[in-house]
Short mmCIF file of C-alpha atoms in Angstrom, two decimals:
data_model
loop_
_atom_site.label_atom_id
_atom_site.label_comp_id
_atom_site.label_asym_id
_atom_site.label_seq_id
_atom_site.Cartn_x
_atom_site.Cartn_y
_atom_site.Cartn_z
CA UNK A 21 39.17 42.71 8.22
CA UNK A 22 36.78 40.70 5.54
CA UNK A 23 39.59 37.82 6.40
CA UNK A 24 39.16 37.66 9.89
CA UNK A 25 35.51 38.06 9.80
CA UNK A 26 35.24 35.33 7.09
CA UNK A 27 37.89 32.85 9.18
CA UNK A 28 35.31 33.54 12.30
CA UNK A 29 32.25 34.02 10.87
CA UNK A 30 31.27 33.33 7.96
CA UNK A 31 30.12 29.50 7.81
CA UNK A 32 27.86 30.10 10.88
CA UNK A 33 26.88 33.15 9.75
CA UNK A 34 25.28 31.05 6.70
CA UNK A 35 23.95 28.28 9.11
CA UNK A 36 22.20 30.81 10.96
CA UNK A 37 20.79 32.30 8.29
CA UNK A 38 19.50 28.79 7.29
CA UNK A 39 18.09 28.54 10.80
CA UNK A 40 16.58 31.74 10.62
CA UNK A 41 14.80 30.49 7.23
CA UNK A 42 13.52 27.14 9.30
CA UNK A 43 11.74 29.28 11.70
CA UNK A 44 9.84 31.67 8.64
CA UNK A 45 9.10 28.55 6.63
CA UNK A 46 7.44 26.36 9.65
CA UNK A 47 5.59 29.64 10.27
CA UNK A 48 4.55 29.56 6.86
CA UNK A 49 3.64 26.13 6.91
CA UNK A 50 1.54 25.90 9.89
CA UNK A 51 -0.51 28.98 9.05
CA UNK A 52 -0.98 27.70 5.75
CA UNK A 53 -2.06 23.97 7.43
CA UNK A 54 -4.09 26.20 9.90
CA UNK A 55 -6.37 27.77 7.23
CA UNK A 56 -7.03 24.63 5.53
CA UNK A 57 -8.23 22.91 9.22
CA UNK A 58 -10.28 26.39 9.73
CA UNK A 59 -12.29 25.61 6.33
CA UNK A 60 -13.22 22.11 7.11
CA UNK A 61 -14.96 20.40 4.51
CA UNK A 62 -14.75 23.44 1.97
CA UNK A 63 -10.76 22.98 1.98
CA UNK A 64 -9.01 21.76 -0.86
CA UNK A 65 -6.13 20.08 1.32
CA UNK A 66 -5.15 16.31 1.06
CA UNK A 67 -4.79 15.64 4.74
CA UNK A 68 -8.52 16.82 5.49
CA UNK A 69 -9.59 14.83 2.17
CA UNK A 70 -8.03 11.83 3.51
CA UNK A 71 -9.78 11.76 6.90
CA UNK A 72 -12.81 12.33 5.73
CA UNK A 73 -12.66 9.55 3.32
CA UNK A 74 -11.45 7.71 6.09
CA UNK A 75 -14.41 8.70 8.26
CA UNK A 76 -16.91 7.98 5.53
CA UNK A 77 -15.25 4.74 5.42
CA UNK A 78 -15.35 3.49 8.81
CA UNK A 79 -19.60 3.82 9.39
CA UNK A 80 -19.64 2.15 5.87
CA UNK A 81 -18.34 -0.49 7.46
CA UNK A 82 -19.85 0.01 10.53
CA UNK A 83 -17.07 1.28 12.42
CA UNK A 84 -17.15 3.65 14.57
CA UNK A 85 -14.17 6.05 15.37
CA UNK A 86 -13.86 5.78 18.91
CA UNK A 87 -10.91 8.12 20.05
CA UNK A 88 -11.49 11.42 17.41
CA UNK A 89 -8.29 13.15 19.27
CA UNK A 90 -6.08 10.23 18.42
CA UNK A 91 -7.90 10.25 14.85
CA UNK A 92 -6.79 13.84 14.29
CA UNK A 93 -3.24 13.28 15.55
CA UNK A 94 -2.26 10.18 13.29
CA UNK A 95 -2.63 12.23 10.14
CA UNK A 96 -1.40 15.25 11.51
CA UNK A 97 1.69 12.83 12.13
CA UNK A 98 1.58 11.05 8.88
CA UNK A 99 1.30 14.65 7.16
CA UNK A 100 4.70 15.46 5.80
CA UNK A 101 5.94 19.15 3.88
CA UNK A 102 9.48 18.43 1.75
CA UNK A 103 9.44 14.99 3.08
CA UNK A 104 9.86 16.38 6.14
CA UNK A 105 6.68 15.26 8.86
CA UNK A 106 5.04 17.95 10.73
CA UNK A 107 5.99 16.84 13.75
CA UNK A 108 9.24 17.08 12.92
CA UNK A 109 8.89 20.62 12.08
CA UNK A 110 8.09 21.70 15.17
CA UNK A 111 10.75 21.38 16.51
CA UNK A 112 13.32 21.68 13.48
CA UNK A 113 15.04 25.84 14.11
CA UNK A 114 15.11 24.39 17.88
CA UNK A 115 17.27 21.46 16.66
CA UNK A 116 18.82 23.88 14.18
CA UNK A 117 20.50 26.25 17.32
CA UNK A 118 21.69 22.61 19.15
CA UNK A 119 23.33 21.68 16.09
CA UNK A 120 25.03 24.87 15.21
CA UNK A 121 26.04 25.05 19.44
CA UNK A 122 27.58 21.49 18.76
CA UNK A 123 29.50 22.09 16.11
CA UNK A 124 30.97 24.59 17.17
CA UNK A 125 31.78 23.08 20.65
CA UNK A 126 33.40 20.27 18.67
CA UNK A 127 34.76 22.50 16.31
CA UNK A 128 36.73 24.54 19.10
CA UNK A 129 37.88 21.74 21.00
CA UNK A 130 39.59 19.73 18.00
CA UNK A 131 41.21 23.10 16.62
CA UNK A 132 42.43 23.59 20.22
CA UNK A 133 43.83 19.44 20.32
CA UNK A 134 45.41 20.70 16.93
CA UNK A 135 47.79 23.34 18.68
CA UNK A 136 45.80 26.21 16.92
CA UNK A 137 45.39 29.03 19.29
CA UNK A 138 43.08 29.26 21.94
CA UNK A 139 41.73 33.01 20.97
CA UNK A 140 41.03 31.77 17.58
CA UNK A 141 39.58 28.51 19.09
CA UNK A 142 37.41 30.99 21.43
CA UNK A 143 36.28 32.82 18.41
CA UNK A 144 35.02 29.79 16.40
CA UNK A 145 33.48 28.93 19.67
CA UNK A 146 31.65 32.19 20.25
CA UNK A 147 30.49 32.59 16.43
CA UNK A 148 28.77 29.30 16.78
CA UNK A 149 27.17 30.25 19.83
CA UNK A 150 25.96 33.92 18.43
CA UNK A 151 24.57 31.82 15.03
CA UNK A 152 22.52 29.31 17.63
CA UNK A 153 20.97 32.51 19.64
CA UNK A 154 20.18 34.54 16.63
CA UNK A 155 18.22 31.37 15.77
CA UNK A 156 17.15 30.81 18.82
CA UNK A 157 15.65 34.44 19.15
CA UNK A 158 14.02 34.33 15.13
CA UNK A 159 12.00 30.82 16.22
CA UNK A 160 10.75 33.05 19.31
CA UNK A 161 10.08 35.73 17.24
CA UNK A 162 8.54 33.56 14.41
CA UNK A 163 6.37 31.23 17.00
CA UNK A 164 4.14 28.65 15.64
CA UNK A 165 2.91 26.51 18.63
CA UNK A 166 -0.28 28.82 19.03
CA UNK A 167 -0.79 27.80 15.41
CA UNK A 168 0.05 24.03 15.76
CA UNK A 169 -2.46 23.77 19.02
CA UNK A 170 -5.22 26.17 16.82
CA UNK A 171 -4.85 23.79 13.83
CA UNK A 172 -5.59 20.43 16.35
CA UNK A 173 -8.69 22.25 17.44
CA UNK A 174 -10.23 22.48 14.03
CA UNK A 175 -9.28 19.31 12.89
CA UNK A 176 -10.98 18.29 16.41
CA UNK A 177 -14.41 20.28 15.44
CA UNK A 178 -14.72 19.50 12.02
CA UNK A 179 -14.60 15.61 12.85
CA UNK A 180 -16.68 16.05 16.18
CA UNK A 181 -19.17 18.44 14.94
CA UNK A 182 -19.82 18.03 11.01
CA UNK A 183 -18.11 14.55 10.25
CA UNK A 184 -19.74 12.70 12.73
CA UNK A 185 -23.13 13.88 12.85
CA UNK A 186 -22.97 14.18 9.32
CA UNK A 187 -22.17 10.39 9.39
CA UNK A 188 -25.04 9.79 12.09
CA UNK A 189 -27.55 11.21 10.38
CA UNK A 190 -26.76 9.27 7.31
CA UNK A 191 -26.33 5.66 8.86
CA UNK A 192 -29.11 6.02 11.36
CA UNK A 193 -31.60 6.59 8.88
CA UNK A 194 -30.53 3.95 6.75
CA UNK A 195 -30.97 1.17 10.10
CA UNK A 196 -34.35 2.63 10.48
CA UNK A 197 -34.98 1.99 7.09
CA UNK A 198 -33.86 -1.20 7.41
CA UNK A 199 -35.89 -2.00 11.11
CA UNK A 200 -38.73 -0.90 9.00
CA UNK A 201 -38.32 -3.41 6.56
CA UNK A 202 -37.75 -6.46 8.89
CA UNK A 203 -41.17 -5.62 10.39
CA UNK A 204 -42.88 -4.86 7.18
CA UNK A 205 -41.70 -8.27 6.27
CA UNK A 206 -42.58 -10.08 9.75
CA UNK A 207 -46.22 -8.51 9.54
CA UNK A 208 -46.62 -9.68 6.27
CA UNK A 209 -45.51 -13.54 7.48
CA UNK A 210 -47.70 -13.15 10.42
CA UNK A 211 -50.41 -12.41 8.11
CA UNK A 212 -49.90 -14.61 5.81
CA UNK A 213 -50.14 -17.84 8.93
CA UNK A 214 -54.13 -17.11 9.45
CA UNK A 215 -55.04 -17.04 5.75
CA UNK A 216 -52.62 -20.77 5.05
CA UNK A 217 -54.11 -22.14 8.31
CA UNK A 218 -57.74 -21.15 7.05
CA UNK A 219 -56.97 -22.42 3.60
CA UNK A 220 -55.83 -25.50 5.52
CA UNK A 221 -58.86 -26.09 7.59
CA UNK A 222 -60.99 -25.46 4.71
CA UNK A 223 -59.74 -28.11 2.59
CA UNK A 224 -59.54 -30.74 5.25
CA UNK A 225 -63.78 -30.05 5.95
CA UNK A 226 -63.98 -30.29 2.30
CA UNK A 227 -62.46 -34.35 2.22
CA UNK A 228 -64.23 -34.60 5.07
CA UNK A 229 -68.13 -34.06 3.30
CA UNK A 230 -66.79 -36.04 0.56
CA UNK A 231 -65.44 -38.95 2.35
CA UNK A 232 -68.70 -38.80 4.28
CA UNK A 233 -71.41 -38.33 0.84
CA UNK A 234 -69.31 -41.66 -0.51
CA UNK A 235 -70.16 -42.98 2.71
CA UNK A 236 -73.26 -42.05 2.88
CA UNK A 237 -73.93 -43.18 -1.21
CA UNK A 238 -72.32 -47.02 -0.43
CA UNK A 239 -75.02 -47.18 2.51
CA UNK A 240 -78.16 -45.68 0.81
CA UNK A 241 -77.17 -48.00 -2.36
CA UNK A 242 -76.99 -51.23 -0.16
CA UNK A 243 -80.13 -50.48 1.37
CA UNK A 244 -82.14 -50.29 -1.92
#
């Protein structure tokens, strides 16, 4: 009995295991990535440390991010857990069931071109098929998409609501400060025009009385 349920069974009965274990550790992974987008800028996680730098860094600059969904998305792409990306986790115990129904598809029909039997060739067929549904029904059971879609809506907020008026605040105080300085500086130079143009006028008056006393000397010494 242990032979025949070995010769049928047993390799898919590992791979679905290992499917089953796909769909618990995405769950896993997603809450985990869920909690750290719920905490915002009190989390400890790299991905949220990253766009914020990245935030920071673009009104630095003066750059302003113009498309925050977009924003959120590229490092939710670029995020990866076991070198595996996060987008590619959410779909991986789905992939898991197609490849476990494909092999054993292929499986079945090259036994069967082999001249093995075709209730054996049935069986491997059907084992394959019970490993993909058991998979199938533990990525239903362990569903993650509520948490996927609940972690894009914090990232969303915490760049919407505290990064970028955070960042507002911060960069539209420092242009006032700087307008106020330009016209600080341009009422001082307008200031300054008067007092140069008086200082002007009242040295030209000044060669005028002596050009005229010279004048006025030459004549009165002539006359005597």
């Amino acid at each position: 009995m242990y032979q025949v349920w070995s010769l049928y069974y047993g390799e898919f009965l590992v791979l679905g295991v290992w499917g089953i274990v796909l769909a618990l550790a995405r769950r896993i992974l997603f809450r985990e990535l869920c909690r750290d987008a719920a905490l915002g800028s009190g989390g400890k996680g790299r991905m949220l440390k990253a766009m914020t730098l990245k935030f920071e860094k673009s009104y630095e600059v003066k750059v302003g991010i113009c498309d925050m969904q977009v924003f959120v998305r590229k490092y939710l792409c670029q995020e990866k857990r076991f070198g595996i990306p996060l987008e590619q986790w959410r779909r991986l115990p789905e992939r898991w069931t197609g490849i476990l129904s494909g092999v054993g598809f292929v499986e079945a029909a090259v036994l069967y071109y082999l001249g093995y039997e075709g209730a054996f060739c049935l069986n491997r067929l059907l084992a394959a098929a019970t490993a993909a549904a058991v998979v199938w029904v533990a990525a239903l059971w362990f569903e993650s998409d509520s948490l996927w879609e609940q972690t894009q809506v914090y990232l969303l907020d915490y760049v919407s609501n505290t990064l970028y008026p955070r960042q507002l605040h911060v960069y539209e105080g420092f242009d006032r400060q700087e307008e106020n300085r330009e016209v600080r500086k341009n009422s001082g130079a307008d200031a300054e025009e008067p007092v140069k143009k008086e200082e002007t006028g009242f040295a030209l008056e000044k060669e005028e009385e002596r050009i005229f006393q010279e004048v006025l000397s030459d004549f009165l010494g002539t006359s005597t």
